[in-house]
Every structure is written in C-alpha cells, then in structure tokens.
C-alpha cells in the first residue's frame, strides 16, 4: 500500500541511484570498486545466498555480524564456446564473462551482511511487503525487427521502475522471469539503441539487468523465476552463472547443447514468508505456449513440479506459486482484419498439471504470479482455482492489443470454470506490490513508472478483486 510518507523518499537516495543508472554509470559502486554487482538471492527453504560479481582476481570478503568470511568462487572468468542459439550464426557470438562470480550462504540468525561499504539486504523473519516485476530487459531482436530504444528511459524504463519500487521498501522482490532481451546487435541508424551491448555475455546482462536493477537489488533479497529468455539456447549460460540461487553444476550450465534437457529445468523450491505463508518458485521456462508431446522429457519434469507444488502447499496458510508462463491468463492477439482474438489459459501446462491433480492447481495454492505477456492482469476464477496475476510489464516493449473490460462468457482458461473478475492494464509500464494484511489476505497494488498508483486489489485466499486507484 502506498503510504503518505513515501513521496519524499522517492526523491532521495534511490532517485540519485536511478539517475546514475540512466546515465550509464554503475550504481552503488565507485570506479575503483571491483565489485560490479552484489545481491541476495533466496533459494530452497528461503536460505539466503549472498552473491558478488567482481572484476578482481579473487572473491571478496563478506562481513557477517562483524566477522569477516571469504566468499566462495562460483564461476571464474571465462568465455564459453559458441553454442547453437535462438539467433542465426551471423548474429551470435561466444558468451564472454570476464568477471568472477562469488557466493556465500548466509547462516540462519545472521543480522547483518556487509560487502565493503555495501550493506546487503537479508530477509526479515516475516516477509510482509513484496514487489513483483517481470520482463525487464530491452528488446533487441533481429527476427522480429524489434529495436527498443534502450537509451531512452521513457521507452525503456526498467531503471526508473527499479528506483520507484526500491523506494516502496519491499522485504522481498519477486522477478517472474525474462531478464535478458538484448540478443542481437542494434542496427546502424537505430539511434535509440546505438552502442548497446548484445548477445548473452556479461556486458549484455550488465546493461539489461544489473545496472538498471541496482537500486532494487540493493534494498531487498530476491526470489528469481526463470523466463524463456533464460533458456539454454538463449541466456541460459548467464542464468546459471549469475542468477540461479542453486549450485552451478557441470552438465546443467547450458554450455553443451546435449545437456539442455537437464539445463532447462529445475525442481521447484519454497521460500517461506513467515506465519505459514510462502512463495514457491517453479522453472517451467521451456514450456512455451503450444503443445507439449507426452514423449517430450519436459512433460515428465513439469509433472514432477505439479506433484512437488502439491506437497509444498499442503498445510500452509498461504501459497504464491511463481513461474514465467501464466497458467490461467487471457491474452489478446490482433487478427489480419483488425479483429481481436482472445486466448485463455496455457492448455499444455494445465493439461500436464491436470494429470497429477484433477483440480489442475493443487489445494492450498492461492495465487499464481507470472509474466511473459507484456502487460498487467488479474483473473479471479471464483475460488475454484487460484487467482492469476501477470506482471510482465516492467521494461520490455509492451503488448498493445487491448483487452476488453468484460470478457465474453465463453473465454475461460479451464472448461467449466468461468472467469468471475478480470482486470488488465495494457500499454503502461509498471510494477506490482503485495502487502500482507492478514493470515490469508493480501493487498495488491499496481504502480506506473512514476510511482502513481493505478490499481488497488484485495486478495482473500483464492479470491481477488481490483479497482482503479483514486
Ligand atoms: Fe517470456
């Protein structure tokens, strides 16, 4: 919930940091500081991993409650050999990571973690304030002839969003996936993206995620869902090296395409929020939106996720399940004659989950959080299924086909499960917040890039209701 006092805060430290990010200067780091990025990722059981990315020759030391502890090497600087990617060979290059990635698991009960002059944000026992963002990169993609103006903060506003969202002072940030969009070189004459790094190496990751996201990385730990842009054939090497909270293992690092089935999936994990609430993070990032053949090895993996989600949700007071692809959203596509075609639900994922559970989503799962669709959306299905929220509107070029305010009755993500309430914001960048208001209740809000509130929503178990903010 936006509070009266936050307006002043929005113009102080984070605003300065955001301005630095927009100017291309690294945030929270002096030119002499070899640490290029530092953050805390919450992994299985909510265990915090402090991570530093440095150009120094060794890993830095972290000060935990006044005690110095050396960080452990996760990945040494390397250039990975060129592997087949989603881009054509002439628009591909080996991924260079001329940086050292360092980790340290922060022991339970640690009150403070400091890296040089940077305090790192540790999770409070009760996580009550959550920022949700998604699809944050700047789209440079030859196949679609899409050249977003990465150099223009009006047209690529992730740094502004990170600054605003940081001023809201979250306890946790949830990213619903798709971090890296700068896949191909900006063509000559495209002034808006001139000079942008591209490909899947460190320079593109830094420009697309770590620099603009720095204000938000500094204030709260993150729960990181993986998007299809982080598949092995795209930015998967960087996903494993830089972001995933779990160990970096040979054979799951996306370097050898022969191992992609293993590299493109991980079992889900739960991040406790306190008082029996939790966020379950799922990696269904290779699912796509079309059919998944029963013989596809990912089908068995996703059914494993469905089973594990059911086990994790059992007995909990509130469960947010996060993945990149929405299960229960409604999307709009423009037809050839200008008519709008509505599509509801991810049929393949719903079918696979339905094989494990006749109700599709396991009991105890209250809210689904996803991205992939570049807009904000809320779908309430009367309590038969969790409410679905989509927050893929935090930086990348947006979807502009309008969605109706009231859906035709036949448009529903699951047969026999009508949409009871529906809301969407199209063509407005922003971020969503979740604030705990009770044992099974949360207040959700949606803000634009300037921190103006657009929506207030009440979540009560599986039910949700939104209204325009005054
Ligand atoms: Fe996506």
CSV table of C-alpha atoms and ligand atoms in Angstrom, one decimal:
chain,number,residue,atom,x,y,z
A,1,UNK,CA,0.0,0.0,0.0
A,2,UNK,CA,1.4,3.4,-0.9
A,3,UNK,CA,1.9,5.5,2.3
A,4,UNK,CA,1.8,9.2,2.6
A,5,UNK,CA,5.4,9.4,3.7
A,6,UNK,CA,6.9,7.6,0.7
A,7,UNK,CA,6.7,10.6,-1.7
A,8,UNK,CA,9.7,12.3,-0.1
A,9,UNK,CA,11.7,9.1,-0.1
A,10,UNK,CA,11.2,8.6,-3.8
A,11,UNK,CA,13.3,11.6,-4.5
A,12,UNK,CA,16.2,10.8,-2.3
A,13,UNK,CA,18.9,8.1,-2.5
A,14,UNK,CA,17.2,5.7,-4.9
A,15,UNK,CA,16.4,8.6,-7.2
A,16,UNK,CA,20.0,9.6,-7.4
A,17,UNK,CA,21.0,5.9,-8.0
A,18,UNK,CA,18.4,5.7,-10.7
A,19,UNK,CA,19.7,8.9,-12.3
A,20,UNK,CA,23.2,7.3,-12.3
A,21,UNK,CA,21.8,4.2,-13.9
A,22,UNK,CA,20.2,6.2,-16.6
A,23,UNK,CA,23.5,8.0,-17.3
A,24,UNK,CA,25.2,4.6,-17.8
A,25,UNK,CA,27.3,4.9,-14.7
A,26,UNK,CA,27.4,1.8,-12.4
A,27,UNK,CA,25.2,2.2,-9.4
A,28,UNK,CA,26.3,1.8,-5.8
A,29,UNK,CA,29.9,1.3,-7.0
A,30,UNK,CA,32.7,3.7,-7.4
A,31,UNK,CA,35.0,3.4,-10.4
A,32,UNK,CA,37.7,1.9,-8.0
A,33,UNK,CA,35.3,-0.7,-6.6
A,34,UNK,CA,36.0,-4.0,-8.4
A,35,UNK,CA,32.6,-5.3,-7.3
A,36,UNK,CA,30.2,-4.7,-10.2
A,37,UNK,CA,27.1,-6.1,-8.7
A,38,UNK,CA,26.0,-7.6,-5.3
A,39,UNK,CA,22.7,-9.0,-4.2
A,40,UNK,CA,21.0,-11.7,-2.1
A,41,UNK,CA,19.0,-14.5,-3.7
A,42,UNK,CA,16.7,-16.7,-1.7
A,43,UNK,CA,16.9,-20.3,-2.6
A,44,UNK,CA,15.3,-23.6,-1.4
A,45,UNK,CA,13.8,-23.1,2.1
A,46,UNK,CA,14.5,-19.4,1.8
A,47,UNK,CA,18.2,-19.8,2.5
A,48,UNK,CA,19.9,-16.5,1.5
A,49,UNK,CA,22.8,-16.7,-0.8
A,50,UNK,CA,24.9,-13.5,-1.0
A,51,UNK,CA,26.4,-13.2,-4.5
A,52,UNK,CA,29.0,-10.8,-5.8
A,53,UNK,CA,30.2,-10.2,-9.3
A,54,UNK,CA,33.7,-8.8,-9.4
A,55,UNK,CA,36.4,-7.9,-11.8
A,56,UNK,CA,39.0,-8.5,-9.0
A,57,UNK,CA,41.4,-11.5,-9.1
A,58,UNK,CA,39.8,-13.1,-6.1
A,59,UNK,CA,36.5,-13.3,-4.3
A,60,UNK,CA,35.7,-10.5,-1.8
A,61,UNK,CA,35.3,-10.9,1.9
A,62,UNK,CA,31.8,-10.5,3.4
A,63,UNK,CA,31.4,-9.2,7.0
A,64,UNK,CA,28.7,-11.2,8.8
A,65,UNK,CA,27.8,-9.6,12.2
A,66,UNK,CA,31.2,-8.1,12.3
A,67,UNK,CA,33.1,-11.3,11.4
A,68,UNK,CA,34.9,-11.5,8.1
A,69,UNK,CA,34.1,-14.5,6.0
A,70,UNK,CA,35.6,-15.0,2.5
A,71,UNK,CA,33.1,-15.6,-0.3
A,72,UNK,CA,33.4,-18.8,-2.4
A,73,UNK,CA,34.2,-18.9,-6.1
A,74,UNK,CA,31.1,-19.8,-8.1
A,75,UNK,CA,32.4,-19.2,-11.6
A,76,UNK,CA,35.8,-18.0,-12.7
A,77,UNK,CA,36.1,-15.6,-15.7
A,78,UNK,CA,35.6,-17.4,-18.9
A,79,UNK,CA,34.4,-17.1,-22.5
A,80,UNK,CA,32.1,-20.0,-23.3
A,81,UNK,CA,32.4,-21.5,-26.7
A,82,UNK,CA,29.7,-20.5,-29.2
A,83,UNK,CA,26.8,-22.9,-28.9
A,84,UNK,CA,23.6,-23.1,-31.1
A,85,UNK,CA,21.3,-20.3,-30.0
A,86,UNK,CA,18.0,-18.8,-30.9
A,87,UNK,CA,19.8,-16.3,-33.1
A,88,UNK,CA,21.2,-17.0,-36.6
A,89,UNK,CA,25.0,-17.8,-36.6
A,90,UNK,CA,25.8,-14.4,-38.1
A,91,UNK,CA,24.1,-12.7,-35.2
A,92,UNK,CA,25.6,-14.9,-32.5
A,93,UNK,CA,28.9,-14.9,-30.6
A,94,UNK,CA,30.5,-16.8,-27.8
A,95,UNK,CA,29.3,-15.6,-24.4
A,96,UNK,CA,32.1,-13.7,-22.6
A,97,UNK,CA,32.0,-13.5,-18.8
A,98,UNK,CA,35.2,-11.6,-17.9
A,99,UNK,CA,34.0,-11.5,-14.3
A,100,UNK,CA,34.3,-13.6,-11.2
A,101,UNK,CA,31.1,-14.8,-9.6
A,102,UNK,CA,31.3,-15.4,-5.9
A,103,UNK,CA,28.8,-16.9,-3.4
A,104,UNK,CA,28.3,-17.2,0.3
A,105,UNK,CA,25.4,-18.9,2.1
A,106,UNK,CA,24.4,-16.6,4.9
A,107,UNK,CA,23.9,-18.6,8.1
A,108,UNK,CA,20.5,-18.5,9.8
A,109,UNK,CA,20.3,-15.9,12.5
A,110,UNK,CA,22.8,-13.5,10.8
A,111,UNK,CA,21.7,-9.9,11.5
A,112,UNK,CA,24.0,-8.1,9.1
A,113,UNK,CA,26.0,-8.8,6.0
A,114,UNK,CA,28.3,-6.1,4.6
A,115,UNK,CA,30.4,-6.2,1.4
A,116,UNK,CA,32.9,-3.5,1.5
A,117,UNK,CA,30.8,-0.4,2.0
A,118,UNK,CA,27.6,-2.0,0.8
A,119,UNK,CA,25.1,-3.5,3.3
A,120,UNK,CA,23.4,-6.5,1.7
A,121,UNK,CA,19.7,-6.9,2.4
A,122,UNK,CA,18.8,-10.0,4.4
A,123,UNK,CA,15.3,-11.3,4.6
A,124,UNK,CA,13.3,-10.4,7.8
A,125,UNK,CA,11.6,-13.3,9.6
A,126,UNK,CA,8.2,-12.0,8.4
A,127,UNK,CA,8.2,-11.0,4.8
A,128,UNK,CA,5.1,-8.7,4.5
A,129,UNK,CA,6.0,-6.4,1.6
A,130,UNK,CA,6.8,-7.9,-1.8
A,131,UNK,CA,7.5,-6.1,-5.1
A,132,UNK,CA,6.6,-8.2,-8.2
A,133,UNK,CA,8.3,-7.3,-11.6
A,134,UNK,CA,8.9,-9.1,-14.8
A,135,UNK,CA,10.1,-9.0,-18.4
A,136,UNK,CA,12.5,-6.2,-17.6
A,137,UNK,CA,15.1,-6.3,-20.5
A,138,UNK,CA,15.3,-4.1,-23.6
A,139,UNK,CA,14.2,-5.9,-26.7
A,140,UNK,CA,16.8,-6.1,-29.5
A,141,UNK,CA,15.8,-8.9,-31.7
A,142,UNK,CA,16.5,-9.2,-35.4
A,143,UNK,CA,13.9,-11.9,-36.1
A,144,UNK,CA,11.1,-9.6,-35.1
A,145,UNK,CA,12.8,-6.5,-36.4
A,146,UNK,CA,12.3,-5.2,-32.8
A,147,UNK,CA,14.7,-2.4,-31.7
A,148,UNK,CA,13.5,-0.9,-28.5
A,149,UNK,CA,15.1,2.4,-27.6
A,150,UNK,CA,17.3,1.1,-24.7
A,151,UNK,CA,19.0,4.5,-24.3
A,152,UNK,CA,15.7,6.3,-23.7
A,153,UNK,CA,14.3,6.0,-20.2
A,154,UNK,CA,10.8,6.8,-21.4
A,155,UNK,CA,10.8,3.8,-23.8
A,156,UNK,CA,13.0,1.5,-21.7
A,157,UNK,CA,12.1,2.4,-18.1
A,158,UNK,CA,13.4,-0.5,-16.0
A,159,UNK,CA,15.9,1.7,-14.2
A,160,UNK,CA,13.0,4.1,-13.2
A,161,UNK,CA,10.8,1.2,-12.1
A,162,UNK,CA,13.7,-0.2,-10.0
A,163,UNK,CA,14.1,3.2,-8.4
A,164,UNK,CA,10.4,3.6,-7.6
A,165,UNK,CA,10.0,0.0,-6.4
A,166,UNK,CA,13.0,0.3,-4.1
A,167,UNK,CA,11.5,3.5,-2.5
A,168,UNK,CA,8.4,1.4,-1.5
A,169,UNK,CA,10.9,-0.5,0.7
A,170,UNK,CA,10.0,-4.2,0.0
A,171,UNK,CA,11.1,-7.1,2.2
A,172,UNK,CA,11.4,-9.2,-1.0
A,173,UNK,CA,11.4,-8.8,-4.7
A,174,UNK,CA,9.9,-11.4,-7.0
A,175,UNK,CA,11.0,-11.4,-10.6
A,176,UNK,CA,8.8,-13.5,-12.8
A,177,UNK,CA,11.4,-14.0,-15.5
A,178,UNK,CA,12.8,-12.7,-18.8
A,179,UNK,CA,15.8,-10.6,-17.8
A,180,UNK,CA,17.8,-10.5,-21.0
A,181,UNK,CA,16.4,-9.2,-24.2
A,182,UNK,CA,19.4,-7.7,-25.9
A,183,UNK,CA,20.0,-10.6,-28.2
A,184,UNK,CA,21.2,-9.1,-31.4
A,185,UNK,CA,23.3,-6.0,-32.4
A,186,UNK,CA,21.4,-2.7,-32.8
A,187,UNK,CA,21.4,-1.9,-36.5
A,188,UNK,CA,23.1,1.2,-37.8
A,189,UNK,CA,20.7,4.1,-37.9
A,190,UNK,CA,18.6,2.9,-34.9
A,191,UNK,CA,19.5,5.9,-32.7
A,192,UNK,CA,17.5,4.6,-29.7
A,193,UNK,CA,19.7,1.6,-29.1
A,194,UNK,CA,23.1,2.8,-30.5
A,195,UNK,CA,26.0,1.4,-28.6
A,196,UNK,CA,24.1,-1.2,-26.7
A,197,UNK,CA,25.9,-4.4,-25.9
A,198,UNK,CA,24.2,-7.6,-27.2
A,199,UNK,CA,24.3,-11.4,-27.0
A,200,UNK,CA,24.3,-13.5,-23.9
A,201,UNK,CA,27.5,-12.5,-22.2
A,202,UNK,CA,28.3,-10.3,-19.2
A,203,UNK,CA,28.1,-6.9,-21.0
A,204,UNK,CA,24.5,-7.6,-22.1
A,205,UNK,CA,23.5,-8.9,-18.7
A,206,UNK,CA,25.0,-5.9,-17.0
A,207,UNK,CA,23.3,-3.4,-19.3
A,208,UNK,CA,19.9,-5.2,-19.3
A,209,UNK,CA,19.7,-6.3,-15.7
A,210,UNK,CA,22.4,-5.5,-13.2
A,211,UNK,CA,22.8,-1.8,-13.9
A,212,UNK,CA,19.2,-0.7,-14.2
A,213,UNK,CA,18.1,-3.1,-11.4
A,214,UNK,CA,20.8,-2.0,-9.0
A,215,UNK,CA,18.6,0.2,-6.8
A,216,UNK,CA,16.2,-2.7,-6.2
A,217,UNK,CA,19.0,-5.3,-5.8
A,218,UNK,CA,20.4,-3.1,-3.0
A,219,UNK,CA,17.2,-2.9,-0.8
A,220,UNK,CA,15.8,-6.4,-0.6
A,221,UNK,CA,16.6,-10.1,-1.3
A,222,UNK,CA,15.1,-11.6,-4.4
A,223,UNK,CA,13.2,-14.7,-5.4
A,224,UNK,CA,14.2,-15.2,-9.1
A,225,UNK,CA,12.0,-17.1,-11.5
A,226,UNK,CA,13.4,-18.1,-14.8
A,227,UNK,CA,11.9,-17.0,-18.1
A,228,UNK,CA,12.1,-18.4,-21.6
A,229,UNK,CA,14.7,-15.7,-22.4
A,230,UNK,CA,17.0,-17.6,-20.0
A,231,UNK,CA,16.6,-21.0,-21.8
A,232,UNK,CA,19.8,-22.7,-22.6
A,233,UNK,CA,19.5,-21.6,-26.3
A,234,UNK,CA,19.3,-18.0,-25.2
A,235,UNK,CA,20.7,-16.5,-22.0
A,236,UNK,CA,20.9,-19.8,-20.1
A,237,UNK,CA,24.6,-19.7,-19.5
A,238,UNK,CA,24.3,-16.4,-17.7
A,239,UNK,CA,21.2,-17.6,-15.8
A,240,UNK,CA,23.2,-20.4,-14.2
A,241,UNK,CA,26.4,-18.4,-13.7
A,242,UNK,CA,24.9,-15.2,-12.5
A,243,UNK,CA,21.4,-15.6,-11.1
A,244,UNK,CA,20.1,-19.1,-10.1
A,245,UNK,CA,20.4,-19.5,-6.3
A,246,UNK,CA,21.4,-23.2,-6.5
A,247,UNK,CA,24.9,-24.6,-7.2
A,248,UNK,CA,26.4,-24.2,-10.7
A,249,UNK,CA,27.0,-27.7,-11.9
A,250,UNK,CA,28.7,-29.0,-15.0
A,251,UNK,CA,26.0,-30.6,-17.2
A,252,UNK,CA,23.4,-28.2,-16.1
A,253,UNK,CA,25.2,-25.0,-17.1
A,254,UNK,CA,23.8,-24.8,-20.7
A,255,UNK,CA,27.3,-24.9,-22.2
A,256,UNK,CA,26.8,-28.3,-24.0
A,257,UNK,CA,23.5,-28.4,-26.0
A,258,UNK,CA,23.5,-32.2,-25.5
A,259,UNK,CA,22.7,-31.5,-21.8
A,260,UNK,CA,19.9,-28.9,-22.4
A,261,UNK,CA,17.1,-31.2,-21.1
A,262,UNK,CA,18.8,-31.0,-17.7
A,263,UNK,CA,19.9,-27.4,-18.0
A,264,UNK,CA,16.5,-26.1,-19.0
A,265,UNK,CA,14.7,-27.3,-15.8
A,266,UNK,CA,15.0,-27.4,-12.1
A,267,UNK,CA,12.6,-28.7,-9.5
A,268,UNK,CA,10.6,-26.1,-7.6
A,269,UNK,CA,11.5,-24.7,-4.2
A,270,UNK,CA,9.7,-22.9,-1.4
A,271,UNK,CA,10.7,-19.5,0.1
A,272,UNK,CA,8.9,-19.1,3.5
A,273,UNK,CA,7.4,-15.7,4.2
A,274,UNK,CA,6.7,-16.4,7.9
A,275,UNK,CA,3.4,-17.4,9.6
A,276,UNK,CA,2.9,-20.4,7.2
A,277,UNK,CA,2.9,-18.3,4.0
A,278,UNK,CA,5.3,-19.0,1.2
A,279,UNK,CA,6.4,-18.3,-2.4
A,280,UNK,CA,7.0,-21.4,-4.5
A,281,UNK,CA,9.4,-20.7,-7.4
A,282,UNK,CA,8.9,-23.0,-10.4
A,283,UNK,CA,11.1,-23.4,-13.5
A,284,UNK,CA,8.7,-24.1,-16.4
A,285,UNK,CA,10.6,-21.7,-18.6
A,286,UNK,CA,10.9,-24.1,-21.5
A,287,UNK,CA,7.2,-24.9,-21.6
A,288,UNK,CA,6.2,-22.4,-24.3
A,289,UNK,CA,2.6,-21.7,-25.2
A,290,UNK,CA,1.9,-24.6,-27.6
A,291,UNK,CA,1.5,-28.3,-27.2
A,292,UNK,CA,4.0,-30.4,-25.2
A,293,UNK,CA,4.2,-34.0,-26.5
A,294,UNK,CA,3.9,-36.8,-23.9
A,295,UNK,CA,7.3,-38.0,-25.1
A,296,UNK,CA,8.9,-34.6,-24.5
A,297,UNK,CA,11.2,-35.1,-21.5
A,298,UNK,CA,10.0,-31.7,-20.2
A,299,UNK,CA,6.5,-33.2,-19.8
A,300,UNK,CA,7.7,-35.5,-17.0
A,301,UNK,CA,9.7,-32.7,-15.5
A,302,UNK,CA,6.6,-30.4,-15.3
A,303,UNK,CA,4.5,-33.2,-13.8
A,304,UNK,CA,7.2,-33.5,-11.1
A,305,UNK,CA,6.7,-29.8,-10.5
A,306,UNK,CA,3.0,-30.3,-10.1
A,307,UNK,CA,3.5,-33.1,-7.6
A,308,UNK,CA,6.0,-31.1,-5.6
A,309,UNK,CA,3.9,-28.0,-5.6
A,310,UNK,CA,1.0,-30.0,-4.1
A,311,UNK,CA,3.4,-31.4,-1.4
A,312,UNK,CA,4.7,-27.9,-0.6
A,313,UNK,CA,1.3,-26.2,-0.5
A,314,UNK,CA,-0.2,-28.8,1.8
A,315,UNK,CA,-0.9,-27.4,5.3
A,316,UNK,CA,0.4,-23.9,4.5
A,317,UNK,CA,-1.7,-20.9,5.3
A,318,UNK,CA,-1.0,-19.1,2.0
A,319,UNK,CA,1.0,-20.0,-1.2
A,320,UNK,CA,2.0,-17.8,-4.0
A,321,UNK,CA,3.2,-20.0,-6.9
A,322,UNK,CA,5.5,-18.2,-9.3
A,323,UNK,CA,6.6,-19.2,-12.8
A,324,UNK,CA,7.1,-17.4,-16.1
A,325,UNK,CA,4.2,-18.6,-18.2
A,326,UNK,CA,0.7,-17.8,-16.9
A,327,UNK,CA,-1.5,-20.9,-16.4
A,328,UNK,CA,-4.8,-19.0,-16.3
A,329,UNK,CA,-4.4,-15.7,-18.1
A,330,UNK,CA,-6.3,-14.2,-21.0
A,331,UNK,CA,-4.3,-12.8,-23.9
A,332,UNK,CA,-5.4,-10.8,-27.0
A,333,UNK,CA,-4.0,-11.0,-30.5
A,334,UNK,CA,-4.8,-8.8,-33.4
A,335,UNK,CA,-6.2,-10.8,-36.4
A,336,UNK,CA,-5.5,-10.0,-40.1
A,337,UNK,CA,-8.7,-7.9,-40.5
A,338,UNK,CA,-8.1,-6.0,-37.3
A,339,UNK,CA,-10.4,-8.1,-35.2
A,340,UNK,CA,-9.1,-9.1,-31.8
A,341,UNK,CA,-8.8,-12.8,-30.9
A,342,UNK,CA,-8.8,-13.7,-27.2
A,343,UNK,CA,-7.0,-16.8,-25.9
A,344,UNK,CA,-7.3,-18.1,-22.4
A,345,UNK,CA,-5.0,-20.3,-20.4
A,346,UNK,CA,-1.9,-22.3,-21.2
A,347,UNK,CA,-3.6,-25.5,-22.4
A,348,UNK,CA,-0.4,-27.7,-22.3
A,349,UNK,CA,0.6,-26.7,-18.8
A,350,UNK,CA,-2.9,-27.0,-17.5
A,351,UNK,CA,-3.3,-30.5,-19.0
A,352,UNK,CA,0.0,-31.7,-17.5
A,353,UNK,CA,-0.9,-30.4,-14.1
A,354,UNK,CA,-4.4,-31.9,-14.6
A,355,UNK,CA,-2.8,-35.3,-15.0
A,356,UNK,CA,-1.4,-35.0,-11.5
A,357,UNK,CA,-4.4,-33.4,-9.9
A,358,UNK,CA,-8.0,-33.4,-11.2
A,359,UNK,CA,-8.4,-29.9,-9.9
A,360,UNK,CA,-5.4,-28.8,-12.0
A,361,UNK,CA,-3.9,-26.5,-9.4
A,362,UNK,CA,-3.2,-28.2,-6.1
A,363,UNK,CA,-5.3,-27.3,-3.0
A,364,UNK,CA,-3.5,-24.7,-1.0
A,365,UNK,CA,-2.2,-22.7,-3.9
A,366,UNK,CA,-3.9,-19.3,-3.6
A,367,UNK,CA,-2.2,-17.0,-6.1
A,368,UNK,CA,-0.3,-17.6,-9.3
A,369,UNK,CA,2.3,-15.0,-10.3
A,370,UNK,CA,3.7,-14.9,-13.9
A,371,UNK,CA,4.9,-12.8,-16.7
A,372,UNK,CA,5.7,-13.4,-20.3
A,373,UNK,CA,2.7,-11.4,-21.5
A,374,UNK,CA,3.9,-7.8,-21.5
A,375,UNK,CA,1.1,-6.2,-19.5
A,376,UNK,CA,-0.5,-6.4,-16.1
A,377,UNK,CA,-3.5,-8.6,-15.5
A,378,UNK,CA,-5.7,-10.2,-12.8
A,379,UNK,CA,-8.0,-13.1,-13.2
A,380,UNK,CA,-10.3,-14.4,-10.5
A,381,UNK,CA,-11.9,-17.8,-11.1
A,382,UNK,CA,-14.4,-17.8,-8.2
A,383,UNK,CA,-12.2,-19.8,-5.9
A,384,UNK,CA,-12.1,-23.0,-8.0
A,385,UNK,CA,-8.6,-22.1,-9.0
A,386,UNK,CA,-6.0,-19.6,-7.6
A,387,UNK,CA,-6.2,-16.0,-8.8
A,388,UNK,CA,-3.7,-15.4,-11.6
A,389,UNK,CA,-1.7,-12.2,-11.7
A,390,UNK,CA,0.5,-11.3,-14.7
A,391,UNK,CA,3.3,-8.7,-14.1
A,392,UNK,CA,5.3,-8.8,-17.4
A,393,UNK,CA,5.3,-5.0,-17.7
A,394,UNK,CA,8.5,-3.8,-16.1
A,395,UNK,CA,10.7,-2.7,-19.0
A,396,UNK,CA,10.4,-4.7,-22.2
A,397,UNK,CA,8.4,-3.4,-25.2
A,398,UNK,CA,4.8,-3.8,-24.3
A,399,UNK,CA,1.9,-5.6,-25.8
A,400,UNK,CA,-0.6,-3.1,-27.1
A,401,UNK,CA,-3.6,-5.1,-28.3
A,402,UNK,CA,-6.4,-4.0,-26.0
A,403,UNK,CA,-8.3,-6.5,-23.7
A,404,UNK,CA,-12.0,-6.0,-23.1
A,405,UNK,CA,-13.1,-4.8,-19.7
A,406,UNK,CA,-15.6,-7.6,-19.6
A,407,UNK,CA,-14.7,-11.0,-21.1
A,408,UNK,CA,-17.2,-12.9,-23.2
A,409,UNK,CA,-18.6,-15.8,-21.1
A,410,UNK,CA,-17.0,-18.5,-23.3
A,411,UNK,CA,-13.5,-17.1,-22.7
A,412,UNK,CA,-12.2,-19.1,-19.8
A,413,UNK,CA,-8.8,-20.8,-19.2
A,414,UNK,CA,-10.4,-24.0,-18.0
A,415,UNK,CA,-13.6,-25.6,-19.1
A,416,UNK,CA,-16.4,-25.2,-16.5
A,417,UNK,CA,-14.5,-22.6,-14.7
A,418,UNK,CA,-15.8,-19.2,-15.6
A,419,UNK,CA,-13.8,-16.0,-15.0
A,420,UNK,CA,-15.6,-14.1,-12.2
A,421,UNK,CA,-13.5,-11.0,-12.2
A,422,UNK,CA,-11.0,-9.7,-14.6
A,423,UNK,CA,-8.8,-6.7,-14.9
A,424,UNK,CA,-5.9,-5.7,-17.2
A,425,UNK,CA,-3.6,-2.7,-17.8
A,426,UNK,CA,-2.3,-2.6,-21.4
A,427,UNK,CA,0.5,-0.3,-22.6
A,428,UNK,CA,1.6,1.1,-19.3
A,429,UNK,CA,4.9,0.1,-17.8
A,430,UNK,CA,5.0,-0.6,-14.1
A,431,UNK,CA,5.3,-2.9,-11.1
A,432,UNK,CA,3.0,-4.6,-8.6
A,433,UNK,CA,3.2,-4.7,-4.8
A,434,UNK,CA,1.8,-7.2,-2.3
A,435,UNK,CA,1.3,-6.3,1.3
A,436,UNK,CA,0.2,-8.8,3.9
A,437,UNK,CA,-3.0,-7.7,5.7
A,438,UNK,CA,-4.0,-11.0,7.5
A,439,UNK,CA,-3.5,-14.7,7.7
A,440,UNK,CA,-5.0,-15.3,4.3
A,441,UNK,CA,-5.3,-11.8,3.0
A,442,UNK,CA,-3.0,-9.5,1.0
A,443,UNK,CA,-3.4,-6.1,-0.5
A,444,UNK,CA,-2.0,-5.8,-4.1
A,445,UNK,CA,-1.4,-2.5,-5.8
A,446,UNK,CA,-0.1,-1.6,-9.3
A,447,UNK,CA,2.1,1.4,-9.9
A,448,UNK,CA,3.3,3.1,-13.0
A,449,UNK,CA,6.9,4.2,-13.7
A,450,UNK,CA,6.4,7.4,-11.8
A,451,UNK,CA,5.0,5.7,-8.7
A,452,UNK,CA,1.4,6.7,-9.4
A,453,UNK,CA,-1.0,4.0,-8.2
A,454,UNK,CA,-3.2,2.6,-10.9
A,455,UNK,CA,-5.0,-0.2,-9.0
A,456,UNK,CA,-5.9,-1.5,-5.5
A,457,UNK,CA,-6.7,-5.2,-5.2
A,458,UNK,CA,-7.9,-7.3,-2.3
A,459,UNK,CA,-6.7,-10.9,-2.2
A,460,UNK,CA,-8.6,-13.2,0.2
A,461,UNK,CA,-7.4,-16.8,-0.3
A,462,UNK,CA,-8.0,-17.7,-3.9
A,463,UNK,CA,-10.4,-14.8,-4.5
A,464,UNK,CA,-9.2,-11.4,-5.7
A,465,UNK,CA,-10.9,-8.1,-6.6
A,466,UNK,CA,-9.3,-5.0,-8.1
A,467,UNK,CA,-10.5,-1.4,-8.6
A,468,UNK,CA,-9.0,1.7,-10.1
A,469,UNK,CA,-7.0,3.6,-7.6
A,470,UNK,CA,-8.3,7.0,-6.6
B,1,LIG,FE1,8.8,-14.6,-21.8
